[in-house]
Coordinates of C-alpha atoms in Angstrom, one line a residue:
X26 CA 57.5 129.2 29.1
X27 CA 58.2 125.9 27.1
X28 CA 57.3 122.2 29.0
X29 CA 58.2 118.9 27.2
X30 CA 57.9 115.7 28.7
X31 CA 59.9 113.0 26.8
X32 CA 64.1 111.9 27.6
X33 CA 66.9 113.8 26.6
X34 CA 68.6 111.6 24.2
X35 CA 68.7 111.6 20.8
X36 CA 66.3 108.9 19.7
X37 CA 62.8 107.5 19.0
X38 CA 61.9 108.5 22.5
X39 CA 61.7 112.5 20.6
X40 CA 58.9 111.1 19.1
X41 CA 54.9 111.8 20.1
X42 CA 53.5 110.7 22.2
X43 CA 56.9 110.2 24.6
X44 CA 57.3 113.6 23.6
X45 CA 55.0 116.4 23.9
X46 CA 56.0 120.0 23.6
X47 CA 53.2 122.6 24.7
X48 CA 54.6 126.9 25.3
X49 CA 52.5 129.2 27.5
X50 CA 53.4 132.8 27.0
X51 CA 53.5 135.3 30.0
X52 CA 54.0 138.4 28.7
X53 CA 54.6 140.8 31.5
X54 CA 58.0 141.3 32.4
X55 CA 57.4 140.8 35.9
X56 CA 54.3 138.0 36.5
X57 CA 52.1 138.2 39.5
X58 CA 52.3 135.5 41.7
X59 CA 49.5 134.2 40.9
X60 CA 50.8 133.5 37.5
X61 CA 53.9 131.9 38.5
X62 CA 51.6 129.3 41.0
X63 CA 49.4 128.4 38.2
X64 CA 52.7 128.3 35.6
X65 CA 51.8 124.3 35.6
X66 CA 48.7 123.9 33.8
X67 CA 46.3 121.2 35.4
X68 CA 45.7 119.2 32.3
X69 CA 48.3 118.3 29.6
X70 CA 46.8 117.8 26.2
X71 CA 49.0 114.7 24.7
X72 CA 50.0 114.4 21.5
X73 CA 48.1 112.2 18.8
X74 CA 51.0 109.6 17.9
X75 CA 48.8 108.4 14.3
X76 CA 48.8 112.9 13.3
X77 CA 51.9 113.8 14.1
X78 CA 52.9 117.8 13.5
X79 CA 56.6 119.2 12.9
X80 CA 59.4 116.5 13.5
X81 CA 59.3 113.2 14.1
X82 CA 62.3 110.7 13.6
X83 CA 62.8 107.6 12.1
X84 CA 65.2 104.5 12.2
X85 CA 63.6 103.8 8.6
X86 CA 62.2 100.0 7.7
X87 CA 65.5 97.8 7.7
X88 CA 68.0 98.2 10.4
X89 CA 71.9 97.2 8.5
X90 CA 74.5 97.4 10.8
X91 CA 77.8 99.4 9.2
X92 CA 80.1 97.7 7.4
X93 CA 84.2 98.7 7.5
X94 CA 86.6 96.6 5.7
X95 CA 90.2 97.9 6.0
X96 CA 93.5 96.5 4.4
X97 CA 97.0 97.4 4.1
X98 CA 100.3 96.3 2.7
X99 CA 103.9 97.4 3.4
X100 CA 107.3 97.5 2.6
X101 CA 110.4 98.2 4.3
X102 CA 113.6 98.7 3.7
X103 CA 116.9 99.1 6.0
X104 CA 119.9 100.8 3.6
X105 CA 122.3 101.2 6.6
X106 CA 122.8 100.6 9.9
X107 CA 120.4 103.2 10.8
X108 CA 118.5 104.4 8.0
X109 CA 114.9 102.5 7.2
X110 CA 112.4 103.5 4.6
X111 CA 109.0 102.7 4.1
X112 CA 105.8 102.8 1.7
X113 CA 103.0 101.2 1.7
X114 CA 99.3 101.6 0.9
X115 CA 96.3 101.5 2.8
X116 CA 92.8 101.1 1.9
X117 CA 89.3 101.6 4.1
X118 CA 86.0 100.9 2.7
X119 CA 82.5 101.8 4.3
X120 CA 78.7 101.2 3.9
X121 CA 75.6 101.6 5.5
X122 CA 77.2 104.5 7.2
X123 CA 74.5 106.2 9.2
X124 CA 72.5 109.4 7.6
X125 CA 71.8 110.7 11.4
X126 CA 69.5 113.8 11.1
X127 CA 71.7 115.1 8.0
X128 CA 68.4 115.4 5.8
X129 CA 64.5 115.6 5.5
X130 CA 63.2 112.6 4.5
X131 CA 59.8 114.7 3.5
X132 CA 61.4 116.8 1.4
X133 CA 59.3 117.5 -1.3
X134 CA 60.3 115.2 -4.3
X135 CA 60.5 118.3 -7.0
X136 CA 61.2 121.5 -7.0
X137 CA 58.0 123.4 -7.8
X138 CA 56.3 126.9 -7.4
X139 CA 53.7 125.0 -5.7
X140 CA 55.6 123.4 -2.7
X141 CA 54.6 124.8 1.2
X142 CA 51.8 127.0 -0.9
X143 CA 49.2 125.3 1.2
X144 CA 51.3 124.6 4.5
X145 CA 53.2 121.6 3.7
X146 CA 52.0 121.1 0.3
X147 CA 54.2 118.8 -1.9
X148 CA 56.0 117.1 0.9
X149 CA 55.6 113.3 0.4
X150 CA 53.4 112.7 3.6
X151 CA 51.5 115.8 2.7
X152 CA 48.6 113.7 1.6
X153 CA 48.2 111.6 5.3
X154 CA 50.2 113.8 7.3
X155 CA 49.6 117.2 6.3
X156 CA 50.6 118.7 9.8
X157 CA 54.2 116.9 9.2
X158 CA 57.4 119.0 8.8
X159 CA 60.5 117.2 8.8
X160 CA 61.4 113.4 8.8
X161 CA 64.6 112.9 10.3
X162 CA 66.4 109.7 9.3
X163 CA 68.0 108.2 12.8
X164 CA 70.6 106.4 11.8
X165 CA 69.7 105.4 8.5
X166 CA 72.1 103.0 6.7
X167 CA 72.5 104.7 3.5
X168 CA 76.0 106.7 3.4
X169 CA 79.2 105.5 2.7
X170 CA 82.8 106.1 1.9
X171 CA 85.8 105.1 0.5
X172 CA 89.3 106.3 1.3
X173 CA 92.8 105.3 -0.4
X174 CA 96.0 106.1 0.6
X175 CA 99.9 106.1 -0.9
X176 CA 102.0 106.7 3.0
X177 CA 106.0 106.6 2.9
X178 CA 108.1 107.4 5.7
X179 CA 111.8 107.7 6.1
X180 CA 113.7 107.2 9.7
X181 CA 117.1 107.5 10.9
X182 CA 116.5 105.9 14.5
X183 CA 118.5 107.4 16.8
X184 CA 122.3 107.4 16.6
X185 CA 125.5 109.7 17.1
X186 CA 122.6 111.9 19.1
X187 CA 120.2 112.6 15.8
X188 CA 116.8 110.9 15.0
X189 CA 114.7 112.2 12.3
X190 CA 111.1 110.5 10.9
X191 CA 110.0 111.9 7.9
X192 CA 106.1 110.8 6.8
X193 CA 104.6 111.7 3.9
X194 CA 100.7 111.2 3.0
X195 CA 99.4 111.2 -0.3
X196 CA 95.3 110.6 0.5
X197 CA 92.0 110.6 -1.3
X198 CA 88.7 110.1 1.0
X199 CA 85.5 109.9 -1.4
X200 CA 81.8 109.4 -0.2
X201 CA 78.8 110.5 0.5
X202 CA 79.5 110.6 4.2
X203 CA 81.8 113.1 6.1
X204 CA 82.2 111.0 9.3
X205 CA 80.8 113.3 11.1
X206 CA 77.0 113.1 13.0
X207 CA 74.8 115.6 11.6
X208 CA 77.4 117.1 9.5
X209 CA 76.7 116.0 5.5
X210 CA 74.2 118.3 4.5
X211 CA 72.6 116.2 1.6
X212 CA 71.0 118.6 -0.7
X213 CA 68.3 116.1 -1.8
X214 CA 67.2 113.6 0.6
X215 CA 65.6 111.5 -2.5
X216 CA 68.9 111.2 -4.5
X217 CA 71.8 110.4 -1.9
X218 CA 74.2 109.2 -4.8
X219 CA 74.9 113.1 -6.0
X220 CA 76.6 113.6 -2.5
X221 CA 79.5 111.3 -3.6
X222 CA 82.7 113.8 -3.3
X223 CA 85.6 114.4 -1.1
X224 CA 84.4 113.5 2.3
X225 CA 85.8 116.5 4.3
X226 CA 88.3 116.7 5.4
X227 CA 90.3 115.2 2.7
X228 CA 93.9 116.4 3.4
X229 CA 95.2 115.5 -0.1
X230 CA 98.8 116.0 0.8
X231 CA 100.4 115.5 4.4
X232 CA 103.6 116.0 5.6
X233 CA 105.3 115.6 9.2
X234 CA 109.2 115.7 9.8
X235 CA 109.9 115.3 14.0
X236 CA 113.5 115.6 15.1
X237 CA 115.7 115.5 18.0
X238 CA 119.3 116.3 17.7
X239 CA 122.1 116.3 20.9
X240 CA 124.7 119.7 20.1
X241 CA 128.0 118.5 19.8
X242 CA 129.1 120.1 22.6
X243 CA 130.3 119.4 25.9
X244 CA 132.3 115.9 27.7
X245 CA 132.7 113.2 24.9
X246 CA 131.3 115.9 22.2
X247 CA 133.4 116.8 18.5
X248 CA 133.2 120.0 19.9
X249 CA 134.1 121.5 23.5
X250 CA 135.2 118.3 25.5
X251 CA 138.5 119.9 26.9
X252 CA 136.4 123.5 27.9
X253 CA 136.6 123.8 31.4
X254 CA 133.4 123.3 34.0
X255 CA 131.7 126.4 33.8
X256 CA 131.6 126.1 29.7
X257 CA 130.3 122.6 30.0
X258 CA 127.7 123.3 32.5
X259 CA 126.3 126.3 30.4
X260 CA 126.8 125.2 26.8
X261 CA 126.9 121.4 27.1
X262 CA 124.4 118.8 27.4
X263 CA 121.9 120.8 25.2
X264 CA 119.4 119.0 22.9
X265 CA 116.9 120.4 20.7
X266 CA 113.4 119.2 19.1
X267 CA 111.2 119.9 16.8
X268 CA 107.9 118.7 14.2
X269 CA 107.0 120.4 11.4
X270 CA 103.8 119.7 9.7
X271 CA 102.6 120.7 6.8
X272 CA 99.6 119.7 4.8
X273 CA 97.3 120.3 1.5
X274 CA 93.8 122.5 1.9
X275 CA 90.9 121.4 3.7
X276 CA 87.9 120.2 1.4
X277 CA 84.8 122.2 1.6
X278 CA 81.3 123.0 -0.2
X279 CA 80.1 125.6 -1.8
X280 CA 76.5 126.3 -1.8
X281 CA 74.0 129.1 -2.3
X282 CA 73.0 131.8 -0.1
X283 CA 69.5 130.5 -0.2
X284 CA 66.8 127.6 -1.4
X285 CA 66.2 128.6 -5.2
X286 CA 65.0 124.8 -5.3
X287 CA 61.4 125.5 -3.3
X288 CA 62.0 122.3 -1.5
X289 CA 63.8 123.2 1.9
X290 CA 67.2 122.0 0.8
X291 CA 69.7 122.1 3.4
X292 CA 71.1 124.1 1.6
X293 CA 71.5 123.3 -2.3
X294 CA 74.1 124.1 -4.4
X295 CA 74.8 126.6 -7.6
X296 CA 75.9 125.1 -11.4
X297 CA 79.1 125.0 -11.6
X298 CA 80.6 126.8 -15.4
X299 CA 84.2 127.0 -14.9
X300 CA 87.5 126.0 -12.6
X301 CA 86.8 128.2 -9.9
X302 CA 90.3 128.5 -9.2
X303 CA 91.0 130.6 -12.6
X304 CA 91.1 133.9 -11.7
X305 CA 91.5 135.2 -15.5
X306 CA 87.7 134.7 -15.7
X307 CA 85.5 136.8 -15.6
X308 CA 87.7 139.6 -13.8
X309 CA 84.4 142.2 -14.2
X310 CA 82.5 140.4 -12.5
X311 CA 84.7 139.9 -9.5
X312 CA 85.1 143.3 -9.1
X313 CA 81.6 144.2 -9.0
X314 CA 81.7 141.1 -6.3
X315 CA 83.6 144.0 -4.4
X316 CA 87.2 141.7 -4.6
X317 CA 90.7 143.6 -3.6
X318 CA 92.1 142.4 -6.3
X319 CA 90.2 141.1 -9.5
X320 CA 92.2 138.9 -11.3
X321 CA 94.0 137.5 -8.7
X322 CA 93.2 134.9 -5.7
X323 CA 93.1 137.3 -2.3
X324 CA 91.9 136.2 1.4
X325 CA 89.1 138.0 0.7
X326 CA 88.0 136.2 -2.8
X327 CA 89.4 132.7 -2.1
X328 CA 87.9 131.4 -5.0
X329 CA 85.5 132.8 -8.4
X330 CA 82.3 133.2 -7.4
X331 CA 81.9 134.2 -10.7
X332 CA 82.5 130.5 -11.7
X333 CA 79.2 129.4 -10.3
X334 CA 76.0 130.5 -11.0
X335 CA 72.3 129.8 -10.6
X336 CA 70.6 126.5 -11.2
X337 CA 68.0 126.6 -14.6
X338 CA 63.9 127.0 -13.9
X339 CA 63.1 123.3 -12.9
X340 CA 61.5 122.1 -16.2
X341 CA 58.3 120.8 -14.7
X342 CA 55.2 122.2 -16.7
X343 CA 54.0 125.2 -14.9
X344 CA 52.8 128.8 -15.3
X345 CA 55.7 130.2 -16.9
X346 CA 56.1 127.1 -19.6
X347 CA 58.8 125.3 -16.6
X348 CA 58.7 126.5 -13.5
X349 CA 58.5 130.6 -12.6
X350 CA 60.8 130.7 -9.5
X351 CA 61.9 126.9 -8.7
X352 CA 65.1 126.1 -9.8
X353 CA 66.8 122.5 -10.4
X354 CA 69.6 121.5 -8.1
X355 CA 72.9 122.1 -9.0
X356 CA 75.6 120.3 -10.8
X357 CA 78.2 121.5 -8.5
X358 CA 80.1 118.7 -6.7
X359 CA 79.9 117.9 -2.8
X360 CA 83.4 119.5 -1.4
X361 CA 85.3 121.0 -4.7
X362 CA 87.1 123.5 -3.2
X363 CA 90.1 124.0 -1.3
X364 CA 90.9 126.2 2.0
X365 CA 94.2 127.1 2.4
X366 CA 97.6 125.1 3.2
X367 CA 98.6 124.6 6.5
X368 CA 102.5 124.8 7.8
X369 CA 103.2 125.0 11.5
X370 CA 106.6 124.7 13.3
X371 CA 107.0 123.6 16.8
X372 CA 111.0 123.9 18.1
X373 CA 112.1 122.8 21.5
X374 CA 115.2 123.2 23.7
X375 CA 115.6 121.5 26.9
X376 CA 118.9 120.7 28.8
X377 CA 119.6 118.6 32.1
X378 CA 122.1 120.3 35.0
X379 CA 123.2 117.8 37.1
X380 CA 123.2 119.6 40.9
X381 CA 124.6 116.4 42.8
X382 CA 125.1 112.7 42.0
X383 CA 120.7 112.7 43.1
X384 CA 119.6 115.3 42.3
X385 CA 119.1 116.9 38.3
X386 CA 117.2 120.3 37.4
X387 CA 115.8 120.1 33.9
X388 CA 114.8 122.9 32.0
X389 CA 112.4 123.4 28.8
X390 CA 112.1 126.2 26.2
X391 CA 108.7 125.3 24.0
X392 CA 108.1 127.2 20.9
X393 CA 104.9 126.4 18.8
X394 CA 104.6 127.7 15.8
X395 CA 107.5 129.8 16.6
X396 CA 107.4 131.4 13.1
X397 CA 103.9 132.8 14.0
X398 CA 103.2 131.6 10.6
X399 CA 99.5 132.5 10.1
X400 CA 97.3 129.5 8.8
X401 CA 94.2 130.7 7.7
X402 CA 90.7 129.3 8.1
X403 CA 88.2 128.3 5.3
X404 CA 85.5 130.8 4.6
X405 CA 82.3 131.4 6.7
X406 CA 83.6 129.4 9.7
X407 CA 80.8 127.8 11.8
X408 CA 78.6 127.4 8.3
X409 CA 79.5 124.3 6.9
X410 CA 79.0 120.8 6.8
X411 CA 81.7 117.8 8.0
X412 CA 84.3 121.2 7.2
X413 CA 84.3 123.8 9.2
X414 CA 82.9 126.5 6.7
X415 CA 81.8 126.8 3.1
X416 CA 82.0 129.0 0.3
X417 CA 78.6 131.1 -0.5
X418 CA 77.6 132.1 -3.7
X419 CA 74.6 134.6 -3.2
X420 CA 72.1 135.4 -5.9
X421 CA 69.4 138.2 -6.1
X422 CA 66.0 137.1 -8.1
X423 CA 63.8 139.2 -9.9
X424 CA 59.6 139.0 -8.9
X425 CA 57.8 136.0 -10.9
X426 CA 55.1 137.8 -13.2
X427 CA 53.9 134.6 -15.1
X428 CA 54.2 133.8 -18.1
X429 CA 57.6 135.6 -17.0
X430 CA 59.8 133.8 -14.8
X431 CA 62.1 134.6 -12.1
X432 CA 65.6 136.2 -13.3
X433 CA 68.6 135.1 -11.2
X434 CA 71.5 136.9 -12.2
X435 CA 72.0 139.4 -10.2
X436 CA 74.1 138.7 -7.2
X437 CA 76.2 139.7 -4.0
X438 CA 80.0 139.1 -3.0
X439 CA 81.1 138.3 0.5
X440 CA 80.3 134.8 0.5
X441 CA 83.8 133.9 -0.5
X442 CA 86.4 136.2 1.8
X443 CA 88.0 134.5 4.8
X444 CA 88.0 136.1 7.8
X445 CA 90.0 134.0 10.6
X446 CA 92.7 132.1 11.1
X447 CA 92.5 128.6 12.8
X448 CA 91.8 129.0 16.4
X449 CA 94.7 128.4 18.9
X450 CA 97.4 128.6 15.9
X451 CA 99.3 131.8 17.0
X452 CA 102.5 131.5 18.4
X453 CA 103.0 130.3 22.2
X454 CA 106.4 130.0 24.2
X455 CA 106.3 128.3 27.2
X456 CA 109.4 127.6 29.6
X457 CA 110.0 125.1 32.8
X458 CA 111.8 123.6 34.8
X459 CA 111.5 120.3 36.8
X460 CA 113.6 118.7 39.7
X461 CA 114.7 115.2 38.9
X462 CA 115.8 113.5 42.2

């Protein structure tokens, strides 16, 4: 039985003493009634706000307000009476993005053998506040990002029954923010700047053509306009729709199966040695990853593992020379790789029959995705950061025996396979009909 007294949002009011969390345990799976009438303890024991235990949060010394500075410039051109074409580029800057609850600002500053030996040993406040956990930045001004953007377009606006807008994106989002709350997963609380990456979701390349288009046939039509009644109620009159969009691979992390870093990292990444995308290396090794095709990029081993590995022993003096078991953080980026390409096609076919000079019956025929192209989600959905998943490279470490240290090589596949498509993306047909009076 869990009692907190306290608010429910998301602020300083989570903080002792406005909030005090206290758990009485009944074990018997069906209490006496005597137990349930004296669930609520007489005396509550409040919580000492100057020796705070577990999590606290904090809005940090300085309060900056976010900045965003956005600016664009355009071009357009009309070639013909109904052709236009136009590029332009378009620019947003922003700082003092807030870090809300995306890291622990008593992480301890280096990874050592000898962090949480003794509880929280190691953490910064470990010294004053050796009961404290976790120090969660609320809204902390300290993230930022940076997106550019090349966007053409080509229209013919709607004449002789045919309109058609092509758009195409060409984008680049780079940060140390994701835009999303609670979403960044900062490695190292104490050294933002090695976040700057692709700020997921980063859609390099983007590309939407939308279309509607009248069928030449029927009454004043190239085609059909002397057919008698019954053709021209049937086949005339028909017009048909569509967008098609098609875009680049989602940006998304790769990270390690676990904290070799001793510090709590949320959760850190591997060294990066090659292009994780080159399949030629290292084909061994990706088959003893267990991939269905070694050599080649599958579903199941969308990218090398065997292009990442684990971090060197940090290099602080210790028992083993360095360190025996805690291991630097990586130099692999924030959001290198790439989930799949998307390409989705949505058709339409609707026609009015006119029943009487008042009244009209319409009727639709919706197709979406009416290839029931699959578009596949990244891998590990539900794991990642800003992106909906990330790719896991697991490693398997030997005991420490000092002077010998910990030995990292071994390791398990699985972390890279993708195993769903994006949700809602099959194919739906819908059909109706609406009375226009």
């Amino acid at each position: 039985m869990l009692f907190r007294s306290g608010n429910i949002f998301d602020d300083l009011g989570l903080n002792p003493p406005s909030l005090a969390v206290q758990s009485f345990n009944y074990p018997s799976t069906n209490p006496l009634t005597s137990q349930l009438l004296n669930a609520f303890p007489t005396t509550f024991t409040p919580v000492n706000p100057n020796d705070p235990t577990g999590t606290v949060r904090t809005t940090g010394t300085v309060r900056r307000i976010p900045r965003i500075y956005e600016w664009n410039l355009t071009v357009e051109q009309q070639f013909s009476q109904h052709w236009l074409f136009r590029v332009g580029y378009v620019g947003t800057r922003s700082t003092n993005l807030f870090d809300h609850e995306s890291s622990n600002l008593n992480q301890p500053l280096l990874p050592l053998d000898t962090n949480f030996q003794n509880g929280n040993e190691g953490r910064p406040y470990f010294a004053t506040r050796p009961g404290l956990n976790v120090v969660l930045p609320l809204d902390v001004a300290r993230l930022s990002m940076f997106y550019n953007a090349l966007q053409t377009s080509l229209e013919h606006r709607f004449s002789g029954g045919f309109n058609v807008l092509a758009a195409y994106t060409y984008a680049h989002s780079l940060g140390t923010a994701d835009g999303n709350v609670n979403q960044c997963d900062i490695q190292n609380a104490h050294n933002v700047a090695a976040e700057k990456g692709p700020t997921t979701p980063d859609f390099r390349h983007q590309l939407v053509v939308s279309y509607v288009y009248e069928l030449p046939y029927g009454k004043g039509k190239h085609f059909g306009s002397n057919a008698n009644a019954v053709a021209q109620s049937v086949l005339g009159g028909w017009q048909v729709a569509g967008v098609t969009t098609v875009h680049s691979g989602e940006a998304f992390d790769v990270v390690m199966g676990s904290d070799l870093t001793n510090t709590g990292a949320f959760p850190p990444r591997p060294d990066m040695i090659h292009n994780p995308y080159d399949f030629n290396f290292a084909v061994a090794t990706q088959a003893a990853l267990g991939c269905s095709n070694p050599g080649h990029q599958t579903l199941d081993c969308w990218f090398n593992q065997a292009a990442f590995v684990a971090p060197p022993l940090a290099s602080t003096p210790g028992n083993c020379g360095g360190q025996c078991s805690a291991r630097d953080f990586g130099s692999a980026g924030r959001a290198i790789l790439r989930g799949p390409d998307l390409a989705n096609f949505d058709f339409s076919a609707y026609k009015t029959f006119q029943l009487s000079e008042r009244f009209g019956l319409v009727f639709r025929a919706e197709f979406f995705n009416i290839f029931n192209h699959p578009n596949f989600n990244l891998p590990n959905v539900g794991s990642g950061g800003g992106s909906s998943g990330a790719g896991f490279v697991n490693f398997s470490c030997t005991s420490a025996a000092p002077p010998t240290p910990t030995d990292c090589s071994g390791r398990s596949g699985g972390g890279a396979a993708i195993t769903q498509t994006l949700p809602d993306a099959q194919r739906e047909i819908q059909f109706g009909l609406k009375l226009q009076f």
